Amino acid sequence: MNTIETVSSDDDPIPESLITQISHRAMATDFVVMLPAPAADAINIAVETLETLDSIESDLTIYQPGSEISRINREAADRPVRVSRRTFALLKRSLFWSERTGGAFDITAGPLIEAWGFTRRRGRKPSRDEIIAAAGLVGYQKVSLDSEADAVSFRVAGMSINLGAIGKGAALDCLARQLKSAGVKDFLIHGGNSSMIAAGDQSPGSDLGWAVGLAHPTKPQRRLAGLWLRNSALSTSGSGKQFFHHRGRRYGHVIDPRTGYPAGDLLSLTVLMPGAADADACSTGLFVVGSAAIQSLVERATAEARDVDSWATSPMILASSGHRQDDVDVETIGSIRWIDPPKKSTMEERV
């Protein structure tokens, strides 16, 4: 079901700026297409485009027994499972990001997330034996793709895949392509605010783009900063919303597939890239490897000036704990077009 409303934009610094919002519930979140008002001709296109989310979800979800991903998880250890071109392309892209991040991003990490209780949103500290057992079912290298047959197989029985860390971004990319092909050139789409893609220049008389806000990583009701987003995608990864404490230690929900334990020394990591699926995977993988590894990747990519590593110098916003409770230190990589930079933080920029 779609919801349509016209509202003023709190993030837009231009007074009395109006936008039209069309929303559709899918993948356990609200996908929203935002159009500059008046945009009557584009509303019907946006409504029809959002309705395609149902078919995308029916292919990618693990919560419907008939989905392609559910069928893979049931059968791929016994025989190759043929899937649609769209699903196969996404699986192939997922393994690409697993290789690029050295396994820090891994769509087979579900058993570890389950062991830590985060799939049920009831975090728990598993035993070492439980972690070892779950880790035996994890590893992108154990997934085989047959490009000629568009088929998937597992090398280990009991494995499973979950596209939660890239599927939403892929859906946003699909929506953006459909809108552009139908002639809608100026829009902002988001799927729960942590992942969004923007095109065109909604700001009247300007090519700055769309004004978007970044939430505080541990106090999501607070605004950390605002920036302009145009013809690019943004994804934020972090553990500020899902975590638990055990014996005085905080455990976040982002698990390092390589170690089996919660990962990252950052509160959040925001990445800007041309596509939302790539931004989703990249922000997850780099959040897992942590700030020191990110710095090393950026320095190596900059020194070698290699196109293959250009993703490592995409604009990024790294948020880490400050000296006082709820204070955030922010470091940026690349050029960020701020509307209002973080106020209560130590901000450094590295280009």
mmCIF file of N, CA, C and O in Angstrom, residues 144 181 289 307 311:
data_model
loop_
_atom_site.group_PDB
_atom_site.id
_atom_site.type_symbol
_atom_site.label_atom_id
_atom_site.label_comp_id
_atom_site.label_asym_id
_atom_site.label_seq_id
_atom_site.Cartn_x
_atom_site.Cartn_y
_atom_site.Cartn_z
ATOM 1 N N SER A 144 29.457 -21.023 -4.677
ATOM 2 C CA SER A 144 29.878 -21.171 -6.077
ATOM 3 C C SER A 144 28.799 -20.603 -6.992
ATOM 4 O O SER A 144 27.607 -20.911 -6.821
ATOM 5 N N SER A 181 14.343 6.137 -16.233
ATOM 6 C CA SER A 181 13.913 5.657 -17.550
ATOM 7 C C SER A 181 12.517 6.150 -17.902
ATOM 8 O O SER A 181 12.167 6.258 -19.084
ATOM 9 N N VAL A 289 36.080 -3.516 9.319
ATOM 10 C CA VAL A 289 37.547 -3.511 9.394
ATOM 11 C C VAL A 289 38.063 -2.438 10.343
ATOM 12 O O VAL A 289 39.148 -2.568 10.912
ATOM 13 N N ASP A 307 42.802 2.787 -10.174
ATOM 14 C CA ASP A 307 41.360 2.888 -10.365
ATOM 15 C C ASP A 307 40.611 1.778 -9.631
ATOM 16 O O ASP A 307 39.515 1.970 -9.131
ATOM 17 N N TRP A 311 37.226 2.965 -4.806
ATOM 18 C CA TRP A 311 36.184 2.910 -3.787
ATOM 19 C C TRP A 311 36.740 3.256 -2.422
ATOM 20 O O TRP A 311 36.020 3.761 -1.555
#
